[in-house]
Amino acid sequence: MNLRQPFSPSPSQAKPKAGASSYAEADGRPDDSTFDLAGWRQDFPILNRQVHGSPLIYLDSAATSQKPLAVVDRLQQYYLQTNANVHRGAHTLSEEATFAYEVARDRVQAFLNARQREEIIFVRGTTEAINLVAQSYARPRIKPGDEILLTAMEHHSNIVPWQILCQQTGAQLRVVPINDAGEIEWQAFTALLTPHCRLLAVTQVSNALGTVNPVAEMITLAHDAGVVVLVDGAQAIPHLQVDVQALDADFYAFSGHKVYGPTGIGVLYGKRALLEEMDPYQGGGDMISRVSFEKTDYNVLPYRFEAGTPHIAGAIGLATALDYIAGIGLNRIALHERALLDYGTQALAMIEGLRLIGTAQNKVGILSFVMAEAHAHDIGTILDQQGIAIRAGHHCAMPLMERFGVAATARASLALYNSRTDIDALVAGLHEVQRLFH
Ligand code: PLP
């Protein structure tokens, strides 16, 4: 097969309608021409660069997404025009920085449909948000014999903080199993909601499989059993419309860098009633109202949980990223990515010896796979030589890899700027892998 030749399914797979000239036309699903994909791609100048002499094909957005010009411009404007510390100075720059930082909080509140701005805590990312909940919420409340419920598809960020908590408190971890498609085993889940279970920590979308978990239903059942729920939204937030009130999540965590925003900034949403009862996770400036050597009074929400100088530019850049995707529309992004996922799934299924890991009914744009001939790391290296960026490894989900009996997978992950051309390049690259390993 020629490098980067368009994928076209065989007639038996595509079953086109009479007269239809392409697969997209045949099934009526959106293709690259349905939306202004070219315009979206122009918003990401990095996509114009070359890697090893080939145009960059970026298929690693689940690790971190590329940043649109709007975000980069906003960061530059902030540093060139405004830069000052927040909540401190009486001078104009500090007031402007504080205003922009707090407007960013309002923007996140609106994006998540949180009830109040006090429920939005800026943190470094999903990892810090989960550690905050483990230490500030769970640690003082969890007793020996209590159980923390996770699923078999959690990222290490949503495993290790709970293991540390268990060591500190004498609680135990319980794990909801998944089936071969990478979906929650529902009966096992309900059976694990015992009177010992105190907290469920579940990912909304698996980073290694793409599975979208039915978190709304899980939260309802957990609440019926008196269990508090934290949702890891790191992989959901760039793909799905998230409404924390509709979900009724007690805590919801996500990272800015996965949703077209800067690294080093993220969000913990928590229901106000829960946050009000929690002591701070870290001590320092800004999280206090009064300090003496005898005693410290803590600040009000949300500042109580934001010790030290925050990532001001990061929060502002994150708000710009959320505006950017809201401007395109999450529904359009989801439609485009879904069509691309279907296209990619069918294209990869035609490669002999390739096994897809993660075939859930409800998925976002993640294509994880292993090949008979080559190790995942070799696949990653060979593709990189062709300018194609994917991730190879255990994806910070070692227990999940074990569940599927593999040490590592190769993972192509999709974002709004990806196209069928990218998938065609991936397929051609994988044929090259096969050629080299034969
Ligand atoms: N949870 C999931 C599902 C993830 O995919 C990731 C990152 O890949 C994280 C948590 C951790 O995010 P961060 O490293 O931004 O804190």
Coordinates of C-alpha atoms and ligand atoms in Angstrom, one line a residue:
M1 CA 0.0 0.0 0.0
N2 CA 1.3 3.5 -0.8
L3 CA 2.1 5.7 2.1
R4 CA -0.8 7.9 3.2
Q5 CA -3.2 6.5 0.7
P6 CA -6.9 7.1 1.7
F7 CA -8.5 4.2 3.5
S8 CA -11.4 2.8 1.6
P9 CA -13.3 -0.2 3.1
S10 CA -14.0 -3.2 0.9
P11 CA -17.6 -3.4 -0.4
S12 CA -18.5 -6.1 2.1
Q13 CA -17.6 -3.8 4.9
A14 CA -18.9 -0.5 3.6
K15 CA -22.1 -1.7 1.9
P16 CA -22.6 1.6 0.1
K17 CA -26.0 2.6 -1.3
A18 CA -26.4 2.4 -5.0
G19 CA -24.8 5.5 -6.6
A20 CA -22.9 6.5 -3.5
S21 CA -19.3 7.4 -4.3
S22 CA -17.7 7.3 -0.9
Y23 CA -18.2 5.7 2.4
A24 CA -19.2 8.9 4.1
E25 CA -21.8 9.5 1.5
A26 CA -23.0 6.0 1.8
D27 CA -23.8 6.2 5.5
G28 CA -24.6 9.8 5.8
R29 CA -22.1 10.4 8.6
P30 CA -20.0 13.6 8.7
D31 CA -16.6 13.5 7.0
D32 CA -13.8 16.0 6.8
S33 CA -15.9 18.3 4.6
T34 CA -18.9 18.5 6.9
F35 CA -17.4 21.0 9.3
D36 CA -14.8 23.8 8.8
L37 CA -12.0 21.4 9.6
A38 CA -9.5 23.4 7.6
G39 CA -10.4 26.5 9.6
W40 CA -10.1 24.6 12.9
R41 CA -6.7 23.3 11.8
Q42 CA -5.5 26.8 11.0
D43 CA -6.1 27.7 14.7
F44 CA -3.3 25.3 15.6
P45 CA -0.1 26.5 13.8
I46 CA 1.9 23.6 15.3
L47 CA 0.2 21.3 12.8
N48 CA 2.1 23.0 10.0
R49 CA 5.5 21.8 11.3
Q50 CA 7.5 18.9 10.0
V51 CA 8.9 16.0 11.9
H52 CA 11.7 14.0 10.4
G53 CA 10.9 15.6 7.1
S54 CA 7.2 14.7 7.0
P55 CA 4.2 16.8 8.0
L56 CA 3.3 16.3 11.6
I57 CA 0.4 14.0 12.2
Y58 CA -0.6 14.6 15.9
L59 CA -2.5 11.6 17.3
D60 CA -1.5 12.0 21.0
S61 CA -4.1 14.5 22.3
A62 CA -5.1 12.2 25.2
A63 CA -1.6 12.8 26.5
T64 CA -1.9 16.5 25.9
S65 CA -3.8 18.5 23.3
Q66 CA -2.3 21.1 21.1
K67 CA -3.1 24.8 21.9
P68 CA -5.1 27.1 19.6
L69 CA -3.7 30.5 18.8
A70 CA -6.5 32.1 20.9
V71 CA -4.9 30.5 24.0
V72 CA -1.3 31.3 23.1
D73 CA -2.3 34.9 22.3
R74 CA -4.2 35.3 25.6
L75 CA -1.2 34.0 27.5
Q76 CA 1.1 36.4 25.7
Q77 CA -1.3 39.3 26.2
Y78 CA -1.5 38.5 29.9
Y79 CA 2.2 38.4 30.4
L80 CA 2.9 41.4 28.2
Q81 CA 0.2 43.7 29.5
T82 CA -1.1 42.6 32.9
N83 CA 1.3 40.3 34.8
A84 CA 1.0 40.8 38.6
N85 CA 0.1 38.8 41.7
V86 CA -3.6 38.3 42.6
H87 CA -5.6 39.1 45.7
R88 CA -2.7 41.1 47.1
G89 CA -1.7 44.4 45.5
A90 CA -3.6 47.7 45.6
H91 CA -2.1 48.7 42.3
T92 CA -3.8 48.5 38.9
L93 CA -2.0 45.6 37.4
S94 CA -2.8 43.4 40.5
E95 CA -6.4 44.4 40.3
E96 CA -6.5 43.6 36.6
A97 CA -4.8 40.2 37.1
T98 CA -7.2 39.4 40.0
F99 CA -10.2 40.4 37.9
A100 CA -9.0 38.2 34.9
Y101 CA -8.3 35.3 37.3
E102 CA -11.7 35.5 38.9
V103 CA -13.5 35.9 35.6
A104 CA -11.7 32.6 34.6
R105 CA -13.3 31.0 37.6
D106 CA -16.7 32.2 36.5
R107 CA -16.1 30.8 33.0
V108 CA -15.2 27.4 34.4
Q109 CA -18.3 27.5 36.6
A110 CA -20.5 28.2 33.6
F111 CA -18.8 25.6 31.5
L112 CA -19.4 22.9 34.1
N113 CA -22.8 24.3 35.1
A114 CA -21.7 24.4 38.7
R115 CA -24.2 26.1 41.1
Q116 CA -21.7 28.6 42.6
R117 CA -18.3 30.0 41.8
E118 CA -17.1 29.0 45.2
E119 CA -17.3 25.4 44.1
I120 CA -14.5 25.9 41.6
I121 CA -11.0 25.3 43.0
F122 CA -8.0 26.0 40.7
V123 CA -5.3 23.2 41.1
R124 CA -2.4 22.0 39.1
G125 CA -4.4 19.3 37.3
T126 CA -6.5 16.2 37.8
T127 CA -3.8 14.5 39.8
E128 CA -3.7 17.3 42.4
A129 CA -7.5 17.5 42.5
I130 CA -7.8 13.8 43.4
N131 CA -5.1 14.0 46.0
L132 CA -6.9 17.0 47.5
V133 CA -10.1 15.1 47.9
A134 CA -8.3 12.0 49.3
Q135 CA -6.5 14.0 51.9
S136 CA -8.9 16.8 52.7
Y137 CA -12.2 15.1 52.3
A138 CA -11.6 11.4 52.8
R139 CA -8.7 11.1 55.3
P140 CA -10.5 12.6 58.3
R141 CA -13.7 10.6 57.6
I142 CA -12.5 7.2 56.5
K143 CA -12.1 4.5 59.2
P144 CA -10.4 1.0 59.2
G145 CA -12.7 -1.4 57.4
D146 CA -14.2 1.3 55.1
E147 CA -14.0 0.7 51.4
I148 CA -13.0 2.9 48.5
L149 CA -14.4 1.7 45.2
L150 CA -12.5 2.1 41.9
T151 CA -12.8 0.5 38.5
A152 CA -10.3 -1.7 36.7
M153 CA -9.8 1.1 34.1
E154 CA -8.5 3.9 36.4
H155 CA -5.4 6.0 35.6
H156 CA -2.7 5.7 38.3
S157 CA -3.8 9.3 39.3
N158 CA -7.0 7.7 40.5
I159 CA -5.5 4.7 42.1
V160 CA -2.3 5.8 44.0
P161 CA -3.9 8.6 46.0
W162 CA -6.5 6.1 47.3
Q163 CA -3.8 3.5 48.1
I164 CA -2.0 6.1 50.1
L165 CA -5.3 7.0 51.9
C166 CA -5.8 3.3 52.6
Q167 CA -2.4 3.0 54.2
Q168 CA -3.1 6.1 56.3
T169 CA -6.6 5.0 57.5
G170 CA -6.8 1.2 57.4
A171 CA -9.4 1.3 54.6
Q172 CA -9.5 -1.1 51.7
L173 CA -9.6 -0.7 47.9
R174 CA -12.3 -2.5 46.0
V175 CA -12.2 -2.7 42.2
V176 CA -15.2 -3.0 39.8
P177 CA -14.2 -5.5 37.1
I178 CA -14.7 -4.8 33.3
N179 CA -15.6 -7.1 30.4
D180 CA -13.5 -7.8 27.4
A181 CA -14.9 -4.8 25.5
G182 CA -13.7 -2.6 28.3
E183 CA -17.1 -1.8 29.9
I184 CA -18.1 -1.9 33.6
E185 CA -19.5 -5.2 34.8
W186 CA -22.8 -3.8 36.1
Q187 CA -23.8 -6.5 38.5
A188 CA -20.4 -6.6 40.1
F189 CA -20.6 -2.8 40.5
T190 CA -23.9 -2.9 42.2
A191 CA -22.8 -5.7 44.5
L192 CA -19.8 -3.7 45.6
L193 CA -21.9 -0.9 46.8
T194 CA -22.0 -2.4 50.3
P195 CA -22.6 -0.7 53.6
H196 CA -18.7 -0.6 53.9
C197 CA -18.3 1.4 50.7
R198 CA -17.8 5.1 51.5
L199 CA -16.5 6.6 48.3
L200 CA -16.5 5.8 44.6
A201 CA -13.7 7.3 42.4
V202 CA -14.4 6.6 38.7
T203 CA -13.2 7.9 35.4
Q204 CA -15.8 9.2 33.1
V205 CA -13.7 8.3 30.1
S206 CA -10.8 5.7 30.0
N207 CA -7.6 7.2 28.7
A208 CA -6.4 3.8 27.5
L209 CA -9.6 2.4 26.1
G210 CA -11.8 5.3 25.2
T211 CA -14.7 3.8 27.1
V212 CA -17.4 6.3 28.2
N213 CA -18.7 5.1 31.6
P214 CA -22.3 5.7 32.5
V215 CA -21.3 7.9 35.4
A216 CA -24.7 9.5 35.9
E217 CA -26.3 6.1 36.6
M218 CA -23.4 5.1 38.7
I219 CA -23.7 8.2 40.8
T220 CA -27.4 7.6 41.3
L221 CA -26.8 4.1 42.6
A222 CA -23.9 5.2 44.7
H223 CA -25.9 8.0 46.3
D224 CA -28.7 5.5 47.0
A225 CA -26.1 3.5 48.9
G226 CA -24.8 6.6 50.8
V227 CA -21.6 6.6 48.8
V228 CA -19.8 9.9 47.9
V229 CA -18.6 10.1 44.2
L230 CA -15.5 11.6 42.7
V231 CA -15.5 11.7 38.9
D232 CA -12.1 11.8 37.1
G233 CA -13.0 14.0 34.1
A234 CA -9.5 14.3 32.6
Q235 CA -10.4 12.5 29.3
A236 CA -14.1 13.5 29.2
I237 CA -13.9 17.2 29.3
P238 CA -12.5 17.7 25.7
H239 CA -15.1 15.4 24.2
L240 CA -18.4 15.5 26.2
Q241 CA -20.7 18.2 27.5
V242 CA -20.3 18.0 31.3
D243 CA -23.0 19.3 33.6
V244 CA -22.0 18.6 37.2
Q245 CA -25.5 19.4 38.5
A246 CA -27.2 17.0 36.1
L247 CA -24.6 14.3 37.0
D248 CA -25.0 15.1 40.7
A249 CA -21.2 14.5 41.1
D250 CA -19.9 15.3 44.5
F251 CA -16.4 16.0 43.1
Y252 CA -15.3 16.4 39.5
A253 CA -11.7 16.8 38.5
F254 CA -10.0 17.8 35.2
S255 CA -6.8 19.2 33.7
G256 CA -6.5 22.2 31.4
H257 CA -3.9 20.8 29.1
K258 CA -6.2 18.0 27.9
V259 CA -8.8 20.5 26.8
Y260 CA -6.6 22.8 24.6
G261 CA -5.5 24.9 27.6
P262 CA -2.1 25.3 29.3
T263 CA -0.3 22.7 31.4
G264 CA 0.0 23.1 35.2
I265 CA -3.6 24.2 35.6
G266 CA -6.7 22.2 36.4
V267 CA -9.9 22.3 38.3
L268 CA -11.5 20.6 41.2
Y269 CA -15.3 21.0 41.4
G270 CA -16.8 20.1 44.7
K271 CA -20.3 20.6 46.1
R272 CA -20.2 23.5 48.4
A273 CA -21.7 21.7 51.4
L274 CA -18.8 19.2 51.2
L275 CA -16.1 21.8 50.6
E276 CA -17.3 23.9 53.5
E277 CA -16.8 20.9 55.9
M278 CA -13.2 20.2 54.6
D279 CA -10.0 21.5 56.1
P280 CA -7.3 22.7 53.7
Y281 CA -5.0 20.3 51.9
Q282 CA -2.0 22.7 51.9
G283 CA -1.1 25.7 54.0
G284 CA 0.4 29.0 52.8
G285 CA -0.5 32.4 51.6
D286 CA -3.9 33.3 50.4
M287 CA -5.7 30.4 52.1
I288 CA -5.9 32.2 55.5
S289 CA -8.0 35.0 56.9
R290 CA -5.8 35.5 60.0
V291 CA -2.6 34.0 61.2
S292 CA -0.8 34.2 64.6
F293 CA 1.7 31.7 66.0
E294 CA -1.0 30.3 68.2
K295 CA -3.7 29.8 65.6
T296 CA -4.8 30.3 61.9
D297 CA -8.2 31.0 60.7
Y298 CA -8.8 29.8 57.2
N299 CA -10.1 31.8 54.3
V300 CA -13.5 31.3 52.7
L301 CA -14.1 29.2 49.7
P302 CA -12.6 28.8 47.2
Y303 CA -9.4 30.4 48.4
R304 CA -9.1 28.0 51.4
F305 CA -7.9 25.4 48.9
E306 CA -5.6 27.6 46.8
A307 CA -2.5 28.0 49.0
G308 CA 0.3 30.1 47.5
T309 CA 0.5 32.1 44.3
P310 CA -1.7 30.2 41.8
H311 CA -1.1 29.6 38.1
I312 CA -2.8 32.9 37.1
A313 CA -1.9 32.8 33.4
G314 CA -2.9 29.2 33.3
A315 CA -6.4 29.8 34.7
I316 CA -6.9 32.7 32.2
G317 CA -5.6 30.5 29.4
L318 CA -7.9 27.7 30.4
A319 CA -10.9 30.0 30.3
T320 CA -9.9 31.0 26.8
A321 CA -9.6 27.4 25.8
L322 CA -13.1 26.6 27.1
D323 CA -14.4 29.7 25.2
Y324 CA -12.7 28.4 22.1
I325 CA -14.3 25.0 22.2
A326 CA -17.7 26.4 23.2
G327 CA -17.4 28.7 20.2
I328 CA -17.0 25.7 17.9
G329 CA -19.6 23.7 19.9
L330 CA -19.0 20.5 21.8
N331 CA -21.7 18.8 19.8
R332 CA -20.0 19.5 16.5
I333 CA -16.7 18.4 17.9
A334 CA -18.3 15.2 19.2
L335 CA -19.9 14.4 15.8
H336 CA -16.7 15.0 14.0
E337 CA -14.6 12.9 16.4
R338 CA -17.2 10.1 16.4
A339 CA -17.2 9.8 12.7
L340 CA -13.4 9.8 12.7
L341 CA -13.3 7.1 15.4
D342 CA -15.6 4.9 13.3
Y343 CA -13.4 5.5 10.2
G344 CA -10.3 4.7 12.2
T345 CA -11.8 1.6 13.9
Q346 CA -12.8 0.1 10.5
A347 CA -9.4 1.0 9.0
L348 CA -7.4 -0.6 11.8
A349 CA -9.7 -3.6 11.8
M350 CA -8.5 -4.4 8.3
I351 CA -4.8 -4.6 9.4
E352 CA -3.9 -8.2 9.8
G353 CA -2.6 -9.2 13.2
L354 CA -3.8 -5.9 14.8
R355 CA -5.9 -6.3 18.0
L356 CA -7.9 -3.3 19.2
I357 CA -8.0 -3.0 23.0
G358 CA -11.2 -1.2 24.0
T359 CA -14.2 -1.9 21.9
A360 CA -17.0 -0.5 24.2
Q361 CA -20.3 0.5 22.6
N362 CA -19.9 4.0 24.0
K363 CA -16.5 5.4 23.2
V364 CA -14.6 8.6 22.4
G365 CA -11.7 8.9 20.0
I366 CA -9.1 6.6 21.4
L367 CA -7.7 3.7 19.3
S368 CA -5.5 1.5 21.5
F369 CA -4.0 -1.6 19.8
V370 CA -1.3 -4.2 19.8
M371 CA 0.2 -5.8 16.7
A372 CA 1.4 -9.4 16.4
E373 CA 4.7 -8.4 14.8
A374 CA 5.9 -5.4 16.8
H375 CA 6.1 -4.1 20.3
A376 CA 4.1 -1.0 21.0
H377 CA 7.3 1.0 21.5
D378 CA 8.7 -0.1 18.2
I379 CA 5.4 1.0 16.6
G380 CA 5.7 4.4 18.2
T381 CA 9.3 4.8 17.1
I382 CA 8.7 3.8 13.5
L383 CA 5.6 6.0 13.2
D384 CA 7.6 8.9 14.7
Q385 CA 10.1 8.6 11.8
Q386 CA 7.2 9.3 9.5
G387 CA 6.1 12.4 11.5
I388 CA 3.2 10.5 13.3
A389 CA 2.9 11.1 17.0
I390 CA 1.2 8.4 19.0
R391 CA 1.6 7.2 22.5
A392 CA 3.1 3.8 23.3
G393 CA 3.3 2.3 26.8
H394 CA 1.0 1.4 29.7
H395 CA -0.7 4.8 29.7
C396 CA -0.4 5.1 33.5
A397 CA -2.9 2.2 33.7
M398 CA -0.8 -0.8 34.5
P399 CA -3.7 -2.8 36.2
L400 CA -5.7 -2.3 33.1
M401 CA -2.9 -3.6 30.9
E402 CA -2.8 -6.6 33.1
R403 CA -6.5 -7.1 32.7
F404 CA -6.0 -7.4 28.9
G405 CA -2.9 -9.5 29.2
V406 CA -0.6 -7.0 27.5
A407 CA 2.4 -5.0 28.8
A408 CA 1.7 -2.0 26.6
T409 CA -0.4 -0.7 23.8
A410 CA 0.1 1.8 21.0
R411 CA -2.6 4.5 21.3
A412 CA -3.8 7.0 18.7
S413 CA -6.0 9.6 20.3
L414 CA -8.2 12.1 18.4
A415 CA -9.0 15.7 18.8
L416 CA -11.0 18.3 16.9
Y417 CA -8.1 19.1 14.6
N418 CA -7.7 15.5 13.3
S419 CA -8.8 14.4 9.9
R420 CA -9.3 11.3 7.8
T421 CA -5.9 12.1 6.2
D422 CA -4.3 11.6 9.7
I423 CA -6.0 8.2 10.0
D424 CA -4.8 7.3 6.4
A425 CA -1.3 8.2 7.4
L426 CA -1.5 6.1 10.5
V427 CA -2.7 3.1 8.5
A428 CA 0.1 3.6 6.0
G429 CA 2.6 3.9 8.8
L430 CA 1.3 0.6 10.3
H431 CA 1.8 -1.1 7.0
E432 CA 5.3 0.2 7.1
V433 CA 5.7 -1.3 10.6
Q434 CA 4.5 -4.7 9.2
R435 CA 6.9 -4.4 6.2
L436 CA 9.9 -3.7 8.5
F437 CA 9.1 -6.6 10.9
H438 CA 8.4 -9.2 8.3
Ligands
PLP1 N1 -7.0 10.7 34.8 C1 -7.0 10.3 33.5 C2 -8.1 9.5 33.0 C3 -5.9 10.7 32.6 O1 -5.9 10.4 31.4 C4 -4.9 11.5 33.2 C5 -3.8 11.9 32.3 O2 -3.5 11.3 31.3 C6 -5.0 11.9 34.5 C7 -6.0 11.4 35.3 C8 -3.9 12.8 35.1 O3 -3.9 14.0 34.6 P1 -2.8 15.1 34.9 O4 -1.5 14.4 34.7 O5 -3.0 16.2 34.0 O6 -2.9 15.4 36.4

